[in-house]
mmCIF file of N, CA, C and O in Angstrom:
data_model
loop_
_atom_site.group_PDB
_atom_site.id
_atom_site.type_symbol
_atom_site.label_atom_id
_atom_site.label_comp_id
_atom_site.label_asym_id
_atom_site.label_seq_id
_atom_site.Cartn_x
_atom_site.Cartn_y
_atom_site.Cartn_z
ATOM 1 N N MET Z 1030 0.739 -1.143 0.001
ATOM 2 C CA MET Z 1030 0.026 0.094 -0.042
ATOM 3 C C MET Z 1030 1.008 1.223 -0.039
ATOM 4 O O MET Z 1030 1.781 1.369 0.757
ATOM 5 N N ALA Z 1031 0.553 2.156 -0.793
ATOM 6 C CA ALA Z 1031 1.421 3.396 -0.994
ATOM 7 C C ALA Z 1031 1.055 4.447 -0.032
ATOM 8 O O ALA Z 1031 -0.246 4.527 0.422
ATOM 9 N N PRO Z 1032 2.039 5.004 0.534
ATOM 10 C CA PRO Z 1032 1.616 6.106 1.448
ATOM 11 C C PRO Z 1032 0.842 7.218 0.989
ATOM 12 O O PRO Z 1032 0.960 7.511 -0.143
ATOM 13 N N ASP Z 1033 0.093 7.748 1.732
ATOM 14 C CA ASP Z 1033 -0.671 8.972 1.273
ATOM 15 C C ASP Z 1033 0.183 10.142 1.222
ATOM 16 O O ASP Z 1033 0.703 10.797 2.071
ATOM 17 N N THR Z 1034 0.391 10.590 0.007
ATOM 18 C CA THR Z 1034 1.206 11.652 -0.186
ATOM 19 C C THR Z 1034 0.958 13.000 0.349
ATOM 20 O O THR Z 1034 1.701 13.817 0.813
ATOM 21 N N ASP Z 1035 -0.464 13.188 0.329
ATOM 22 C CA ASP Z 1035 -1.156 14.391 1.030
ATOM 23 C C ASP Z 1035 -0.642 14.419 2.358
ATOM 24 O O ASP Z 1035 -0.373 15.593 2.867
ATOM 25 N N THR Z 1036 -0.766 13.426 3.085
ATOM 26 C CA THR Z 1036 -0.516 13.178 4.530
ATOM 27 C C THR Z 1036 0.891 13.441 4.779
ATOM 28 O O THR Z 1036 1.187 14.243 5.629
ATOM 29 N N GLU Z 1037 1.728 12.849 3.995
ATOM 30 C CA GLU Z 1037 3.255 13.020 4.257
ATOM 31 C C GLU Z 1037 3.602 14.739 3.921
ATOM 32 O O GLU Z 1037 4.383 14.993 4.718
ATOM 33 N N LEU Z 1038 2.923 15.137 2.742
ATOM 34 C CA LEU Z 1038 3.196 16.517 2.665
ATOM 35 C C LEU Z 1038 2.789 17.425 3.775
ATOM 36 O O LEU Z 1038 3.545 18.358 4.178
ATOM 37 N N ARG Z 1039 1.580 17.094 4.444
ATOM 38 C CA ARG Z 1039 0.957 17.952 5.342
ATOM 39 C C ARG Z 1039 2.104 17.875 6.736
ATOM 40 O O ARG Z 1039 2.300 18.819 7.425
ATOM 41 N N ARG Z 1040 2.582 16.656 6.839
ATOM 42 C CA ARG Z 1040 3.337 16.394 8.132
ATOM 43 C C ARG Z 1040 4.604 17.258 7.833
ATOM 44 O O ARG Z 1040 5.338 17.814 8.748
ATOM 45 N N ASP Z 1041 5.149 17.117 6.689
ATOM 46 C CA ASP Z 1041 6.420 18.007 6.242
ATOM 47 C C ASP Z 1041 6.206 19.429 6.547
ATOM 48 O O ASP Z 1041 7.126 20.080 7.099
ATOM 49 N N GLU Z 1042 5.151 19.773 6.065
ATOM 50 C CA GLU Z 1042 4.854 21.336 6.157
ATOM 51 C C GLU Z 1042 4.540 21.860 7.569
ATOM 52 O O GLU Z 1042 4.962 22.766 7.932
ATOM 53 N N ASP Z 1043 3.840 20.787 8.384
ATOM 54 C CA ASP Z 1043 3.693 21.151 9.870
ATOM 55 C C ASP Z 1043 5.066 21.276 10.669
ATOM 56 O O ASP Z 1043 5.152 22.092 11.394
ATOM 57 N N ALA Z 1044 5.883 20.342 10.154
ATOM 58 C CA ALA Z 1044 7.222 20.323 10.690
ATOM 59 C C ALA Z 1044 8.033 21.617 10.446
ATOM 60 O O ALA Z 1044 8.805 22.191 11.314
ATOM 61 N N GLU Z 1045 7.887 21.917 9.222
ATOM 62 C CA GLU Z 1045 8.616 23.115 8.654
ATOM 63 C C GLU Z 1045 8.063 24.328 9.332
ATOM 64 O O GLU Z 1045 8.686 25.347 9.742
ATOM 65 N N GLU Z 1046 6.758 24.453 9.455
ATOM 66 C CA GLU Z 1046 6.051 25.576 10.126
ATOM 67 C C GLU Z 1046 6.612 25.699 11.645
ATOM 68 O O GLU Z 1046 6.792 26.714 12.217
ATOM 69 N N ALA Z 1047 6.530 24.482 12.263
ATOM 70 C CA ALA Z 1047 7.005 24.425 13.677
ATOM 71 C C ALA Z 1047 8.472 24.816 13.769
ATOM 72 O O ALA Z 1047 8.692 25.638 14.659
ATOM 73 N N LEU Z 1048 9.240 24.374 12.977
ATOM 74 C CA LEU Z 1048 10.648 24.760 13.054
ATOM 75 C C LEU Z 1048 10.830 26.290 12.849
ATOM 76 O O LEU Z 1048 11.565 26.986 13.506
ATOM 77 N N GLU Z 1049 10.145 26.826 11.714
ATOM 78 C CA GLU Z 1049 10.224 28.228 11.438
ATOM 79 C C GLU Z 1049 9.633 29.135 12.575
ATOM 80 O O GLU Z 1049 10.282 30.069 12.945
ATOM 81 N N SER Z 1050 8.684 28.472 13.313
ATOM 82 C CA SER Z 1050 8.079 29.357 14.503
ATOM 83 C C SER Z 1050 9.177 29.429 15.642
ATOM 84 O O SER Z 1050 9.286 30.417 16.237
ATOM 85 N N ARG Z 1051 9.874 28.219 15.921
ATOM 86 C CA ARG Z 1051 10.764 28.078 16.858
ATOM 87 C C ARG Z 1051 12.026 28.924 16.425
ATOM 88 O O ARG Z 1051 12.668 29.616 17.506
ATOM 89 N N ILE Z 1052 12.361 28.976 15.264
ATOM 90 C CA ILE Z 1052 13.483 29.854 14.770
ATOM 91 C C ILE Z 1052 13.125 31.281 15.182
ATOM 92 O O ILE Z 1052 13.836 32.077 15.717
ATOM 93 N N ASP Z 1053 11.800 31.844 14.792
ATOM 94 C CA ASP Z 1053 11.380 33.104 15.019
ATOM 95 C C ASP Z 1053 11.503 33.514 16.527
ATOM 96 O O ASP Z 1053 11.977 34.479 16.928
ATOM 97 N N GLU Z 1054 10.898 32.387 17.219
ATOM 98 C CA GLU Z 1054 11.018 32.564 18.759
ATOM 99 C C GLU Z 1054 12.388 32.849 19.223
ATOM 100 O O GLU Z 1054 12.593 33.815 20.106
ATOM 101 N N MET Z 1055 13.381 32.155 18.865
ATOM 102 C CA MET Z 1055 14.650 32.181 19.267
ATOM 103 C C MET Z 1055 15.314 33.295 18.708
ATOM 104 O O MET Z 1055 16.136 34.201 19.684
ATOM 105 N N GLU Z 1056 15.029 33.941 17.749
ATOM 106 C CA GLU Z 1056 15.470 35.339 17.156
ATOM 107 C C GLU Z 1056 15.013 36.377 18.201
ATOM 108 O O GLU Z 1056 15.864 37.290 18.371
ATOM 109 N N GLU Z 1057 13.938 36.336 18.477
ATOM 110 C CA GLU Z 1057 13.192 37.318 19.316
ATOM 111 C C GLU Z 1057 13.785 37.217 20.691
ATOM 112 O O GLU Z 1057 14.214 38.325 21.221
ATOM 113 N N ARG Z 1058 14.037 36.088 21.322
ATOM 114 C CA ARG Z 1058 14.829 35.946 22.441
ATOM 115 C C ARG Z 1058 16.206 36.417 22.347
ATOM 116 O O ARG Z 1058 16.673 37.062 23.470
ATOM 117 N N SER Z 1059 16.901 36.127 21.354
ATOM 118 C CA SER Z 1059 18.296 36.670 21.099
ATOM 119 C C SER Z 1059 18.423 38.070 21.098
ATOM 120 O O SER Z 1059 19.207 38.724 21.647
ATOM 121 N N ASP Z 1060 17.374 38.812 20.498
ATOM 122 C CA ASP Z 1060 17.216 40.193 20.395
ATOM 123 C C ASP Z 1060 16.958 40.832 21.724
ATOM 124 O O ASP Z 1060 17.705 41.823 21.955
ATOM 125 N N LYS Z 1061 16.113 40.167 22.280
ATOM 126 C CA LYS Z 1061 15.760 40.790 23.908
ATOM 127 C C LYS Z 1061 17.043 40.545 24.720
ATOM 128 O O LYS Z 1061 17.308 41.480 25.505
ATOM 129 N N LEU Z 1062 17.785 39.415 24.649
ATOM 130 C CA LEU Z 1062 18.947 39.145 25.478
ATOM 131 C C LEU Z 1062 19.996 40.348 25.069
ATOM 132 O O LEU Z 1062 20.660 40.831 25.910
ATOM 133 N N GLY Z 1063 20.324 40.523 23.808
ATOM 134 C CA GLY Z 1063 21.108 41.618 23.311
ATOM 135 C C GLY Z 1063 20.903 42.804 23.856
ATOM 136 O O GLY Z 1063 21.741 43.523 24.242
ATOM 137 N N GLU Z 1064 19.444 43.306 23.822
ATOM 138 C CA GLU Z 1064 19.132 44.570 24.419
ATOM 139 C C GLU Z 1064 19.452 44.564 26.022
ATOM 140 O O GLU Z 1064 19.889 45.679 26.422
ATOM 141 N N HIS Z 1065 19.189 43.402 26.626
ATOM 142 C CA HIS Z 1065 19.592 43.484 28.135
ATOM 143 C C HIS Z 1065 21.009 43.534 28.380
ATOM 144 O O HIS Z 1065 21.448 44.314 29.239
ATOM 145 N N ILE Z 1066 21.870 42.823 27.533
ATOM 146 C CA ILE Z 1066 23.302 43.046 27.725
ATOM 147 C C ILE Z 1066 23.670 44.517 27.295
ATOM 148 O O ILE Z 1066 24.467 45.006 28.141
ATOM 149 N N ASP Z 1067 23.053 45.014 26.350
ATOM 150 C CA ASP Z 1067 23.461 46.570 25.923
ATOM 151 C C ASP Z 1067 23.043 47.365 27.169
ATOM 152 O O ASP Z 1067 23.728 48.277 27.619
ATOM 153 N N ASP Z 1068 21.734 47.225 27.725
ATOM 154 C CA ASP Z 1068 21.412 48.057 28.941
ATOM 155 C C ASP Z 1068 22.460 47.735 30.227
ATOM 156 O O ASP Z 1068 22.865 48.859 30.936
ATOM 157 N N ALA Z 1069 22.631 46.538 30.350
ATOM 158 C CA ALA Z 1069 23.574 46.108 31.471
ATOM 159 C C ALA Z 1069 25.036 46.984 31.197
ATOM 160 O O ALA Z 1069 25.580 47.542 32.150
ATOM 161 N N ARG Z 1070 25.572 46.864 30.018
ATOM 162 C CA ARG Z 1070 26.919 47.741 29.728
ATOM 163 C C ARG Z 1070 26.766 49.117 29.960
ATOM 164 O O ARG Z 1070 27.615 49.798 30.372
ATOM 165 N N GLU Z 1071 25.604 49.892 29.636
ATOM 166 C CA GLU Z 1071 25.257 51.021 29.698
ATOM 167 C C GLU Z 1071 25.283 51.317 31.208
ATOM 168 O O GLU Z 1071 25.938 52.295 31.559
ATOM 169 N N GLY Z 1072 24.681 50.736 31.974
ATOM 170 C CA GLY Z 1072 24.636 50.713 33.438
ATOM 171 C C GLY Z 1072 26.110 50.758 33.955
ATOM 172 O O GLY Z 1072 26.246 51.457 34.893
ATOM 173 N N LEU Z 1073 26.698 49.737 33.565
ATOM 174 C CA LEU Z 1073 28.121 49.520 34.176
ATOM 175 C C LEU Z 1073 28.913 50.800 33.694
ATOM 176 O O LEU Z 1073 29.730 51.215 34.731
ATOM 177 N N ARG Z 1074 28.832 51.458 32.578
ATOM 178 C CA ARG Z 1074 29.849 52.524 32.359
ATOM 179 C C ARG Z 1074 29.239 53.785 33.207
ATOM 180 O O ARG Z 1074 30.121 54.281 33.625
ATOM 181 N N ALA Z 1075 27.958 54.049 33.337
ATOM 182 C CA ALA Z 1075 27.600 55.012 34.189
ATOM 183 C C ALA Z 1075 28.195 54.886 35.652
ATOM 184 O O ALA Z 1075 28.399 55.703 36.147
ATOM 185 N N ARG Z 1076 28.005 53.451 36.187
ATOM 186 C CA ARG Z 1076 28.408 53.328 37.351
ATOM 187 C C ARG Z 1076 29.971 53.600 37.658
ATOM 188 O O ARG Z 1076 30.588 54.107 38.719
ATOM 189 N N ARG Z 1077 30.684 53.336 36.528
ATOM 190 C CA ARG Z 1077 32.061 53.446 36.610
ATOM 191 C C ARG Z 1077 32.471 54.893 36.525
ATOM 192 O O ARG Z 1077 33.349 55.310 37.265
ATOM 193 N N GLU Z 1078 31.766 55.722 35.752
ATOM 194 C CA GLU Z 1078 32.061 57.162 35.723
ATOM 195 C C GLU Z 1078 31.711 57.820 37.071
ATOM 196 O O GLU Z 1078 32.367 58.646 37.610
ATOM 197 N N ASP Z 1079 30.514 57.340 37.815
ATOM 198 C CA ASP Z 1079 30.290 57.868 39.123
ATOM 199 C C ASP Z 1079 31.300 57.518 40.030
ATOM 200 O O ASP Z 1079 31.701 58.385 40.826
ATOM 201 N N ALA Z 1080 31.923 56.442 39.932
ATOM 202 C CA ALA Z 1080 32.768 55.855 40.822
ATOM 203 C C ALA Z 1080 34.087 56.662 40.560
ATOM 204 O O ALA Z 1080 34.817 57.129 41.617
ATOM 205 N N ASP Z 1081 34.451 56.873 39.408
ATOM 206 C CA ASP Z 1081 35.683 57.615 39.104
ATOM 207 C C ASP Z 1081 35.471 59.096 39.563
ATOM 208 O O ASP Z 1081 36.382 59.589 40.237
ATOM 209 N N ASP Z 1082 34.249 59.703 39.338
ATOM 210 C CA ASP Z 1082 33.898 60.987 39.830
ATOM 211 C C ASP Z 1082 34.165 61.039 41.473
ATOM 212 O O ASP Z 1082 34.728 61.928 41.935
ATOM 213 N N ASN Z 1083 33.544 59.986 41.975
ATOM 214 C CA ASN Z 1083 33.420 59.976 43.563
ATOM 215 C C ASN Z 1083 34.913 59.834 43.915
ATOM 216 O O ASN Z 1083 35.322 60.372 45.050
ATOM 217 N N PHE Z 1084 35.652 59.009 43.184
ATOM 218 C CA PHE Z 1084 37.202 58.817 43.684
ATOM 219 C C PHE Z 1084 37.976 60.165 43.617
ATOM 220 O O PHE Z 1084 38.823 60.397 44.376
ATOM 221 N N ASP Z 1085 37.627 60.840 42.459
ATOM 222 C CA ASP Z 1085 38.487 62.103 42.131
ATOM 223 C C ASP Z 1085 37.964 63.149 43.423
ATOM 224 O O ASP Z 1085 38.898 63.854 43.937
ATOM 225 N N ASP Z 1086 36.805 63.205 43.682
ATOM 226 C CA ASP Z 1086 36.316 63.956 44.786
ATOM 227 C C ASP Z 1086 36.977 63.621 46.156
ATOM 228 O O ASP Z 1086 37.523 64.393 46.770
ATOM 229 N N ALA Z 1087 37.266 62.316 46.524
ATOM 230 C CA ALA Z 1087 37.708 61.892 47.651
ATOM 231 C C ALA Z 1087 39.359 62.330 47.658
ATOM 232 O O ALA Z 1087 39.840 62.699 48.533
ATOM 233 N N ASP Z 1088 39.964 62.242 46.500
ATOM 234 C CA ASP Z 1088 41.350 62.596 46.364
ATOM 235 C C ASP Z 1088 41.408 64.125 46.798
ATOM 236 O O ASP Z 1088 42.251 64.354 47.300
ATOM 237 N N ASP Z 1089 40.519 64.780 46.262
ATOM 238 C CA ASP Z 1089 40.646 66.357 46.474
ATOM 239 C C ASP Z 1089 40.360 66.597 47.895
ATOM 240 O O ASP Z 1089 41.118 67.406 48.439
ATOM 241 N N ALA Z 1090 39.412 65.786 48.549
ATOM 242 C CA ALA Z 1090 39.161 66.096 49.899
ATOM 243 C C ALA Z 1090 40.352 65.559 50.779
ATOM 244 O O ALA Z 1090 40.813 66.257 51.732
ATOM 245 N N ASP Z 1091 41.064 64.583 50.294
ATOM 246 C CA ASP Z 1091 42.340 64.100 50.996
ATOM 247 C C ASP Z 1091 43.559 65.179 50.912
ATOM 248 O O ASP Z 1091 44.246 65.492 51.915
ATOM 249 N N ASP Z 1092 43.404 65.823 49.781
ATOM 250 C CA ASP Z 1092 44.544 66.809 49.536
ATOM 251 C C ASP Z 1092 44.318 67.941 50.510
ATOM 252 O O ASP Z 1092 45.179 68.634 51.107
ATOM 253 N N ASP Z 1093 43.041 68.244 50.783
ATOM 254 C CA ASP Z 1093 42.683 69.441 51.581
ATOM 255 C C ASP Z 1093 42.803 69.205 53.056
ATOM 256 O O ASP Z 1093 42.847 70.016 53.754
ATOM 257 N N ALA Z 1094 42.679 67.960 53.398
ATOM 258 C CA ALA Z 1094 42.693 67.519 54.797
ATOM 259 C C ALA Z 1094 44.099 67.784 55.335
ATOM 260 O O ALA Z 1094 45.015 67.554 54.657
ATOM 261 N N ASP Z 1095 44.229 67.847 56.638
ATOM 262 C CA ASP Z 1095 45.490 67.909 57.466
ATOM 263 C C ASP Z 1095 45.987 66.288 57.289
ATOM 264 O O ASP Z 1095 45.432 65.454 56.799
ATOM 265 N N ASP Z 1096 47.215 66.298 57.732
ATOM 266 C CA ASP Z 1096 47.984 65.020 57.600
ATOM 267 C C ASP Z 1096 47.330 63.877 58.540
ATOM 268 O O ASP Z 1096 47.951 62.829 58.715
ATOM 269 N N ASP Z 1097 46.560 64.477 59.572
ATOM 270 C CA ASP Z 1097 46.057 63.507 60.534
ATOM 271 C C ASP Z 1097 45.237 62.292 59.799
ATOM 272 O O ASP Z 1097 44.695 62.510 58.858
ATOM 273 N N ASP Z 1098 45.418 61.322 60.412
ATOM 274 C CA ASP Z 1098 44.664 60.099 60.051
ATOM 275 C C ASP Z 1098 43.445 59.995 60.534
ATOM 276 O O ASP Z 1098 43.317 59.830 61.885
ATOM 277 N N PRO Z 1099 42.279 60.072 59.943
ATOM 278 C CA PRO Z 1099 40.936 60.120 60.434
ATOM 279 C C PRO Z 1099 40.642 58.730 61.335
ATOM 280 O O PRO Z 1099 39.656 58.732 62.070
ATOM 281 N N LEU Z 1100 41.289 57.819 60.850
ATOM 282 C CA LEU Z 1100 41.044 56.290 61.555
ATOM 283 C C LEU Z 1100 41.983 56.154 62.876
ATOM 284 O O LEU Z 1100 41.851 55.279 63.540
ATOM 285 N N ALA Z 1101 42.808 57.075 62.986
ATOM 286 C CA ALA Z 1101 43.796 56.893 64.074
ATOM 287 C C ALA Z 1101 43.266 56.951 65.437
ATOM 288 O O ALA Z 1101 42.084 57.625 65.467
ATOM 289 N N PHE Z 1102 43.714 56.377 66.330
ATOM 290 C CA PHE Z 1102 43.293 56.481 67.791
ATOM 291 C C PHE Z 1102 43.578 57.891 68.474
ATOM 292 O O PHE Z 1102 44.585 58.452 68.260
ATOM 293 N N ASP Z 1103 42.486 58.582 68.729
ATOM 294 C CA ASP Z 1103 42.656 59.882 69.499
ATOM 295 C C ASP Z 1103 42.965 59.601 71.079
ATOM 296 O O ASP Z 1103 41.870 59.265 71.638
ATOM 297 N N ASP Z 1104 44.048 60.038 71.363
ATOM 298 C CA ASP Z 1104 44.311 59.600 72.677
ATOM 299 C C ASP Z 1104 43.975 61.112 73.568
ATOM 300 O O ASP Z 1104 44.408 62.018 73.241
ATOM 301 N N PRO Z 1105 43.107 60.703 74.435
ATOM 302 C CA PRO Z 1105 42.487 62.078 75.123
ATOM 303 C C PRO Z 1105 43.630 62.690 75.970
ATOM 304 O O PRO Z 1105 43.758 63.936 76.269
ATOM 305 N N ASP Z 1106 44.623 61.937 76.483
ATOM 306 C CA ASP Z 1106 45.674 62.263 77.241
ATOM 307 C C ASP Z 1106 46.624 63.243 76.464
ATOM 308 O O ASP Z 1106 47.258 64.131 76.960
ATOM 309 N N GLU Z 1107 46.727 63.056 75.308
ATOM 310 C CA GLU Z 1107 47.746 63.788 74.272
ATOM 311 C C GLU Z 1107 47.160 65.212 74.184
ATOM 312 O O GLU Z 1107 47.885 66.149 74.167
ATOM 313 N N ASP Z 1108 45.837 65.349 74.159
ATOM 314 C CA ASP Z 1108 45.230 66.595 74.104
ATOM 315 C C ASP Z 1108 45.568 67.530 75.415
ATOM 316 O O ASP Z 1108 45.801 68.668 75.369
ATOM 317 N N GLU Z 1109 45.517 66.836 76.464
ATOM 318 C CA GLU Z 1109 45.877 67.499 77.865
ATOM 319 C C GLU Z 1109 47.335 68.019 77.778
ATOM 320 O O GLU Z 1109 47.740 69.012 78.324
ATOM 321 N N ASP Z 1110 48.292 67.172 77.117
ATOM 322 C CA ASP Z 1110 49.602 67.497 77.044
ATOM 323 C C ASP Z 1110 49.783 68.627 76.213
ATOM 324 O O ASP Z 1110 50.701 69.584 76.529
ATOM 325 N N ASP Z 1111 48.992 68.915 75.195
ATOM 326 C CA ASP Z 1111 49.182 70.042 74.322
ATOM 327 C C ASP Z 1111 48.768 71.560 75.056
ATOM 328 O O ASP Z 1111 49.265 72.308 74.922
ATOM 329 N N ASP Z 1112 48.023 71.310 76.218
ATOM 330 C CA ASP Z 1112 47.696 72.503 76.678
ATOM 331 C C ASP Z 1112 48.564 72.993 77.742
ATOM 332 O O ASP Z 1112 48.611 74.040 78.189
ATOM 333 N N ASP Z 1113 49.463 72.077 78.343
ATOM 334 C CA ASP Z 1113 50.606 72.631 79.141
ATOM 335 C C ASP Z 1113 51.629 73.495 78.536
ATOM 336 O O ASP Z 1113 52.075 73.579 77.613
#
């Protein structure tokens, strides 16, 4: 018995349509992913610029500050000695 060519053709067409549909879906996902990557890179650039600006501001503040170490231990007895 010969296979029904109309049925086989329809199966081939269905498979081809399904494949094309999946390809289209994958292309859409790929485009969205590319957009997310671009957005993330843009955000990273902005954060780097902000960090560089803040670092430069901190350097300027350090240049203006005395040579005292802000994290150093402040000995209260040392202040009394200065008064003498």
